[in-house]
Structures are given as structure tokens and as C-alpha cells.
Amino acid sequence: MALLKVKFNQKKRVKLAQGLWLMNWFSVFAGILVFSMGLFLKIELRKRSEVMDNSESHFVPNSLILMGILSCAFNGFAGKICYDSLDPAKFAKWKPLLKPYLALCFFFNTLLFFVALICFFTRGSLESTLAQGLKNGMKFYRDTDTPGRCFMKKTIDMLQIEFKCCGNSGFKDWFEIQWISNRYLDFSSKEVKDRIKSNVDGRYLVDGVPFSCCNPSSPRPCIQYQVTNNSAHYSYDYQTEELNLWRRGCREARLQYYSGMMSSMGAFVLLVWLFEVT
């Protein structure tokens, strides 16, 4: 038994085919945009892959790229069917394929909706990926003479400058690792020897941060060494000097950047999904 069966005369059939042809080509254009967004996000993530823990974060851009390609293919094919529908003789060869094609479209739209939801709900896994990746990267900051790691200092410095952040959760993260290479330490100095002997790991730890943590808006020259020693600097209190160093951690800064980008893309994919369902 047919459900909501509708009969069309030739004039209405032509108008319906023309309207659907136009909507399908709009959907092809939307698919190109989805593909472009996925490609852009993948490039953005790859630019800083050295300070990301694993490749799970690439699931979202890979999904967007795949759905963009499928959208172009499905809607381009549907546009061809709609165009041929203007000629009853040409339409006859497509008629047996319409039901299987509609079933595929239903499956495609379900996947598209799922990808849109993923864009909104990947914040938790992305946060752990960013945090662990940056934590590991900071350990290699000093290895400027080690092959395969000599770029890490520049990567993290550029990251902190661009995102206006410092450390993983905050600037005090730098106090817990030796970020100054042994190459630039004077081991004949008593101060250096004492600092190295002061911890069981034999590391040179200081209450200082790299220059890239400095806030250029600070009205005074940046204080990046003896940050917590108020008596070492004139008229200084590190707890109230908000402008001296970036207070926000890079994990939070990058999480806001990427999750905001993914949320915007998810909203756009939902609009595309609504248009596809229509």
C-alpha cells in the first residue's frame, strides 16, 4: 500500500526535477565546504603534532574530509538523476535504482549527523591529548643538540608566543623541569652545583621560564628568572604582577582554540545535514 502517494503531471514533474537538481548542486557545494573545513583542521593539527600525544585528534578532520567527499559524490549523482528526470525516456533507466539510492542517502545522513555530534563532544579526549603531548614536549625543550628534538625549543616558543600562554597548566610547570641545556651551564659555579645536588634526579631546576612566556604588554622589563623571589627585584610581587608573564596555560589556550573551531564546524555540518534531509 502506498503511503502519501502523489501524482504529478508533466509540468509539476519538470518543476520538481529542476528544484531538486538545484538543491543537489547546492549540497555538492556544501560538501566541498565540509571537505575544506576538514582539510584545514587537519593542517592546523599537523602543524603542532609534535606537542600532541597521539593521532586520535585526527579522527574529526578525517571524518569531515570523508563526509565532504561522499556528499559531493551522492549529491552529484542525485543531480544527474534529477536532470535526466526531465526526459521520461532517460528517467526510466534510473527508476529501479531510486529505492536503493534513498536507503544509501538515509545511511549517509545518519553518518553526517553522527560526525556533527563528534565535533561537539571531542573536548575531553582532545584535552588529554593536548595536555600529555605538551608535557612530553616540554621535557625536550633543552635538547637543542639532539637529532630529532632540536626543533622542540622553537616549536614550544612559537606556541607560547602565538597562543599567549605559558607552560602546560601555568608558568610554574617550568619550575619542575630542567629547560636549560647543560651546554649553557657553568659546572664550576657553586650555585649550579648546589642546584643540581638539591634534587635526587640531578637536574638544574630554577624558578624561571623561557623568554616566550613574557607578556610584551608588561610596563616593566620581563622578569623571567627568580620569578617567585620578591626580594630579588625592586618593587615586585609575583602574585600581583599579572602582566609580567602569561598566566594562562597552553593546554587551556589550545583547547579553547581547537574546541571552538570544532564547535563552529559542527554547527555548519548540522546545517548541511538539515539541508540534506530536506
Tab-separated table of C-alpha atoms in Angstrom:
chain	number	residue	atom	x	y	z
A	1	MET	CA	0.000	0.000	0.000
A	2	ALA	CA	1.378	3.378	-0.977
A	3	LEU	CA	1.820	5.966	1.743
A	4	LEU	CA	1.120	9.630	0.897
A	5	LYS	CA	1.046	8.792	-2.792
A	6	VAL	CA	1.141	11.879	-5.026
A	7	LYS	CA	0.537	12.123	-8.773
A	8	PHE	CA	2.404	14.681	-10.876
A	9	ASN	CA	1.521	15.965	-14.303
A	10	GLN	CA	4.340	16.767	-16.740
A	11	LYS	CA	4.580	20.440	-15.723
A	12	LYS	CA	4.829	19.662	-11.989
A	13	ARG	CA	7.327	16.881	-12.667
A	14	VAL	CA	9.576	19.312	-14.550
A	15	LYS	CA	9.415	21.894	-11.733
A	16	LEU	CA	10.134	19.220	-9.098
A	17	ALA	CA	13.106	17.873	-11.064
A	18	GLN	CA	14.509	21.369	-11.584
A	19	GLY	CA	14.114	22.242	-7.895
A	20	LEU	CA	15.738	19.024	-6.715
A	21	TRP	CA	18.543	19.419	-9.279
A	22	LEU	CA	19.294	22.870	-7.860
A	23	MET	CA	19.178	21.657	-4.236
A	24	ASN	CA	21.523	18.780	-5.001
A	25	TRP	CA	24.113	21.071	-6.547
A	26	PHE	CA	23.859	23.364	-3.528
A	27	SER	CA	24.575	20.238	-1.464
A	28	VAL	CA	27.618	19.488	-3.629
A	29	PHE	CA	28.919	22.973	-2.833
A	30	ALA	CA	28.209	22.360	0.875
A	31	GLY	CA	30.140	19.078	0.619
A	32	ILE	CA	33.114	20.965	-0.816
A	33	LEU	CA	32.975	23.312	2.185
A	34	VAL	CA	32.834	20.371	4.629
A	35	PHE	CA	35.828	18.792	2.867
A	36	SER	CA	37.721	22.115	3.021
A	37	MET	CA	36.999	22.517	6.751
A	38	GLY	CA	38.259	19.012	7.460
A	39	LEU	CA	41.414	19.667	5.441
A	40	PHE	CA	42.009	22.994	7.226
A	41	LEU	CA	41.556	21.393	10.664
A	42	LYS	CA	43.905	18.528	9.752
A	43	ILE	CA	46.590	21.008	8.650
A	44	GLU	CA	46.157	23.003	11.874
A	45	LEU	CA	46.578	19.860	13.985
A	46	ARG	CA	49.574	18.644	11.984
A	47	LYS	CA	51.333	21.992	12.416
A	48	ARG	CA	51.739	21.167	16.116
A	49	SER	CA	51.682	17.380	16.047
A	50	GLU	CA	54.990	17.332	17.970
A	51	VAL	CA	53.200	18.593	21.082
A	52	MET	CA	50.181	16.287	20.774
A	53	ASP	CA	50.145	12.887	22.427
A	54	ASN	CA	48.553	10.697	19.731
A	55	SER	CA	46.694	10.676	16.445
A	56	GLU	CA	43.185	10.318	17.914
A	57	SER	CA	42.606	14.030	17.404
A	58	HIS	CA	42.742	13.463	13.628
A	59	PHE	CA	39.530	11.418	13.734
A	60	VAL	CA	37.393	14.565	13.434
A	61	PRO	CA	39.167	16.119	10.412
A	62	ASN	CA	39.391	12.724	8.702
A	63	SER	CA	35.642	12.251	9.230
A	64	LEU	CA	34.891	15.703	7.811
A	65	ILE	CA	37.059	15.026	4.762
A	66	LEU	CA	35.336	11.676	4.149
A	67	MET	CA	31.828	13.124	4.555
A	68	GLY	CA	32.699	16.009	2.247
A	69	ILE	CA	33.797	13.578	-0.482
A	70	LEU	CA	30.699	11.391	-0.001
A	71	SER	CA	28.436	14.456	-0.067
A	72	CYS	CA	29.878	15.569	-3.387
A	73	ALA	CA	29.549	12.061	-4.843
A	74	PHE	CA	25.987	11.366	-3.600
A	75	ASN	CA	24.564	14.754	-4.496
A	76	GLY	CA	26.351	14.925	-7.835
A	77	PHE	CA	24.813	11.550	-8.687
A	78	ALA	CA	21.379	12.741	-7.490
A	79	GLY	CA	21.736	15.877	-9.618
A	80	LYS	CA	22.312	13.662	-12.647
A	81	ILE	CA	19.146	11.667	-11.852
A	82	CYS	CA	17.105	14.863	-11.428
A	83	TYR	CA	18.400	16.240	-14.718
A	84	ASP	CA	17.518	13.026	-16.550
A	85	SER	CA	14.070	13.092	-14.951
A	86	LEU	CA	13.160	15.963	-17.260
A	87	ASP	CA	13.090	13.342	-20.032
A	88	PRO	CA	10.727	10.398	-19.272
A	89	ALA	CA	12.760	8.106	-21.560
A	90	LYS	CA	16.002	8.778	-19.654
A	91	PHE	CA	14.278	8.589	-16.277
A	92	ALA	CA	13.112	5.029	-16.911
A	93	LYS	CA	16.638	3.609	-16.542
A	94	TRP	CA	17.060	5.269	-13.125
A	95	LYS	CA	13.702	4.284	-11.641
A	96	PRO	CA	14.782	0.802	-10.368
A	97	LEU	CA	17.741	2.374	-8.547
A	98	LEU	CA	15.768	5.000	-6.641
A	99	LYS	CA	14.845	2.914	-3.585
A	100	PRO	CA	18.396	1.560	-3.003
A	101	TYR	CA	19.728	5.073	-3.534
A	102	LEU	CA	17.312	6.533	-0.964
A	103	ALA	CA	18.406	3.841	1.513
A	104	LEU	CA	22.043	4.880	0.968
A	105	CYS	CA	21.072	8.521	1.441
A	106	PHE	CA	19.430	7.655	4.770
A	107	PHE	CA	22.619	5.891	5.883
A	108	PHE	CA	24.737	8.829	4.688
A	109	ASN	CA	22.623	11.384	6.573
A	110	THR	CA	22.867	9.287	9.740
A	111	LEU	CA	26.667	9.318	9.431
A	112	LEU	CA	26.649	13.055	8.753
A	113	PHE	CA	24.620	13.705	11.904
A	114	PHE	CA	27.000	11.475	13.900
A	115	VAL	CA	30.032	13.433	12.603
A	116	ALA	CA	28.345	16.712	13.601
A	117	LEU	CA	27.890	15.389	17.154
A	118	ILE	CA	31.523	14.253	17.301
A	119	CYS	CA	32.626	17.842	16.583
A	120	PHE	CA	30.817	18.943	19.753
A	121	PHE	CA	31.800	16.091	22.078
A	122	THR	CA	35.531	15.535	21.491
A	123	ARG	CA	36.635	18.145	24.033
A	124	GLY	CA	37.526	15.574	26.740
A	125	SER	CA	39.775	13.380	24.588
A	126	LEU	CA	41.289	16.440	22.927
A	127	GLU	CA	42.157	17.953	26.314
A	128	SER	CA	44.092	14.868	27.452
A	129	THR	CA	45.867	14.661	24.078
A	130	LEU	CA	46.978	18.299	24.264
A	131	ALA	CA	47.997	18.120	27.930
A	132	GLN	CA	50.084	14.947	27.661
A	133	GLY	CA	51.648	15.971	24.362
A	134	LEU	CA	52.794	19.347	25.654
A	135	LYS	CA	54.035	17.800	28.906
A	136	ASN	CA	56.240	15.411	26.918
A	137	GLY	CA	57.388	18.178	24.579
A	138	MET	CA	58.479	20.451	27.428
A	139	LYS	CA	60.873	17.746	28.649
A	140	PHE	CA	62.770	18.005	25.346
A	141	TYR	CA	62.885	21.816	25.300
A	142	ARG	CA	66.564	21.835	26.309
A	143	ASP	CA	67.654	19.186	23.759
A	144	THR	CA	68.714	21.661	21.070
A	145	ASP	CA	71.727	19.485	20.175
A	146	THR	CA	69.844	16.188	19.979
A	147	PRO	CA	68.875	14.993	16.462
A	148	GLY	CA	65.107	14.699	16.148
A	149	ARG	CA	64.481	17.030	19.101
A	150	CYS	CA	66.445	20.127	18.159
A	151	PHE	CA	63.278	21.759	16.794
A	152	MET	CA	61.269	21.376	20.024
A	153	LYS	CA	62.511	24.599	21.617
A	154	LYS	CA	61.407	26.660	18.624
A	155	THR	CA	58.072	24.812	18.427
A	156	ILE	CA	57.188	25.480	22.058
A	157	ASP	CA	58.456	29.066	21.990
A	158	MET	CA	56.338	29.841	18.913
A	159	LEU	CA	53.381	28.081	20.526
A	160	GLN	CA	53.607	30.179	23.707
A	161	ILE	CA	54.018	33.402	21.745
A	162	GLU	CA	51.154	32.695	19.348
A	163	PHE	CA	48.666	31.484	21.960
A	164	LYS	CA	49.824	33.941	24.654
A	165	CYS	CA	50.296	31.151	27.178
A	166	CYS	CA	52.994	29.650	29.382
A	167	GLY	CA	53.651	26.061	30.392
A	168	ASN	CA	51.086	23.301	30.340
A	169	SER	CA	48.697	24.372	33.107
A	170	GLY	CA	50.612	27.546	34.004
A	171	PHE	CA	54.073	29.131	34.208
A	172	LYS	CA	55.017	27.131	37.331
A	173	ASP	CA	55.214	23.982	35.186
A	174	TRP	CA	58.612	25.211	34.001
A	175	PHE	CA	59.887	25.133	37.597
A	176	GLU	CA	59.550	21.324	37.641
A	177	ILE	CA	61.728	20.520	34.620
A	178	GLN	CA	65.242	21.396	33.532
A	179	TRP	CA	64.609	23.520	30.460
A	180	ILE	CA	68.171	24.974	30.274
A	181	SER	CA	70.634	22.783	28.365
A	182	ASN	CA	73.746	21.544	30.203
A	183	ARG	CA	75.705	23.112	27.368
A	184	TYR	CA	74.967	26.551	28.811
A	185	LEU	CA	75.656	25.754	32.454
A	186	ASP	CA	78.925	26.558	34.212
A	187	PHE	CA	79.546	23.433	36.265
A	188	SER	CA	82.430	25.110	38.074
A	189	SER	CA	79.932	27.521	39.632
A	190	LYS	CA	78.891	26.781	43.213
A	191	GLU	CA	75.329	27.943	42.535
A	192	VAL	CA	74.966	25.477	39.650
A	193	LYS	CA	76.461	22.612	41.686
A	194	ASP	CA	74.160	23.316	44.634
A	195	ARG	CA	71.048	23.367	42.457
A	196	ILE	CA	71.971	20.089	40.788
A	197	LYS	CA	72.660	18.421	44.152
A	198	SER	CA	69.441	19.790	45.643
A	199	ASN	CA	67.224	17.175	43.903
A	200	VAL	CA	67.544	13.415	43.582
A	201	ASP	CA	67.368	13.459	39.760
A	202	GLY	CA	70.396	15.717	39.465
A	203	ARG	CA	68.559	18.320	37.400
A	204	TYR	CA	69.179	22.049	37.241
A	205	LEU	CA	65.834	23.462	38.363
A	206	VAL	CA	65.144	27.190	38.641
A	207	ASP	CA	62.115	29.339	39.326
A	208	GLY	CA	62.405	30.757	35.830
A	209	VAL	CA	60.669	30.423	32.476
A	210	PRO	CA	61.653	30.757	28.785
A	211	PHE	CA	61.508	34.228	27.231
A	212	SER	CA	58.423	33.224	25.203
A	213	CYS	CA	56.371	33.331	28.418
A	214	CYS	CA	56.924	37.086	28.708
A	215	ASN	CA	53.947	39.350	28.138
A	216	PRO	CA	55.016	42.238	25.845
A	217	SER	CA	52.244	44.378	27.366
A	218	SER	CA	54.086	44.463	30.698
A	219	PRO	CA	55.114	48.045	31.618
A	220	ARG	CA	58.395	46.793	33.078
A	221	PRO	CA	61.153	44.613	31.584
A	222	CYS	CA	60.151	40.983	31.779
A	223	ILE	CA	61.195	39.097	34.891
A	224	GLN	CA	61.749	35.514	33.768
A	225	TYR	CA	64.307	34.408	36.372
A	226	GLN	CA	63.761	34.223	40.140
A	227	VAL	CA	60.095	34.705	39.364
A	228	THR	CA	58.922	33.816	42.882
A	229	ASN	CA	61.703	35.704	44.718
A	230	ASN	CA	60.189	39.098	45.540
A	231	SER	CA	63.370	40.346	47.215
A	232	ALA	CA	65.425	39.780	44.043
A	233	HIS	CA	63.571	42.556	42.195
A	234	TYR	CA	62.663	46.098	43.092
A	235	SER	CA	59.000	46.816	43.828
A	236	TYR	CA	57.909	43.350	42.794
A	237	ASP	CA	55.335	40.833	43.976
A	238	TYR	CA	54.989	37.837	41.668
A	239	GLN	CA	51.440	37.110	42.899
A	240	THR	CA	50.171	40.511	41.777
A	241	GLU	CA	52.309	41.044	38.668
A	242	GLU	CA	49.605	39.905	36.260
A	243	LEU	CA	51.254	41.436	33.187
A	244	ASN	CA	54.746	40.071	33.698
A	245	LEU	CA	54.158	36.521	32.372
A	246	TRP	CA	51.282	34.861	30.591
A	247	ARG	CA	49.156	33.301	33.327
A	248	ARG	CA	47.108	31.014	31.123
A	249	GLY	CA	48.462	27.526	30.446
A	250	CYS	CA	48.927	26.389	26.848
A	251	ARG	CA	46.691	23.366	27.380
A	252	GLU	CA	43.721	25.623	28.126
A	253	ALA	CA	44.603	28.086	25.356
A	254	ARG	CA	44.916	25.422	22.676
A	255	LEU	CA	41.852	23.566	23.930
A	256	GLN	CA	39.739	26.719	23.585
A	257	TYR	CA	41.146	27.322	20.103
A	258	TYR	CA	40.585	23.813	18.732
A	259	SER	CA	37.290	23.099	20.508
A	260	GLY	CA	35.914	26.465	19.380
A	261	MET	CA	36.919	25.657	15.821
A	262	MET	CA	35.367	22.183	16.009
A	263	SER	CA	32.134	23.537	17.519
A	264	SER	CA	31.775	26.031	14.664
A	265	MET	CA	32.392	23.243	12.154
A	266	GLY	CA	29.875	21.018	13.954
A	267	ALA	CA	27.218	23.750	13.727
A	268	PHE	CA	27.874	24.102	9.994
A	269	VAL	CA	27.705	20.323	9.452
A	270	LEU	CA	24.334	20.288	11.272
A	271	LEU	CA	23.052	22.922	8.842
A	272	VAL	CA	24.313	20.806	5.942
A	273	TRP	CA	22.579	17.775	7.494
A	274	LEU	CA	19.274	19.665	7.705
A	275	PHE	CA	19.631	20.718	4.090
A	276	GLU	CA	20.465	17.132	3.056
A	277	VAL	CA	17.420	15.773	4.917
A	278	THR	CA	15.246	18.371	3.190
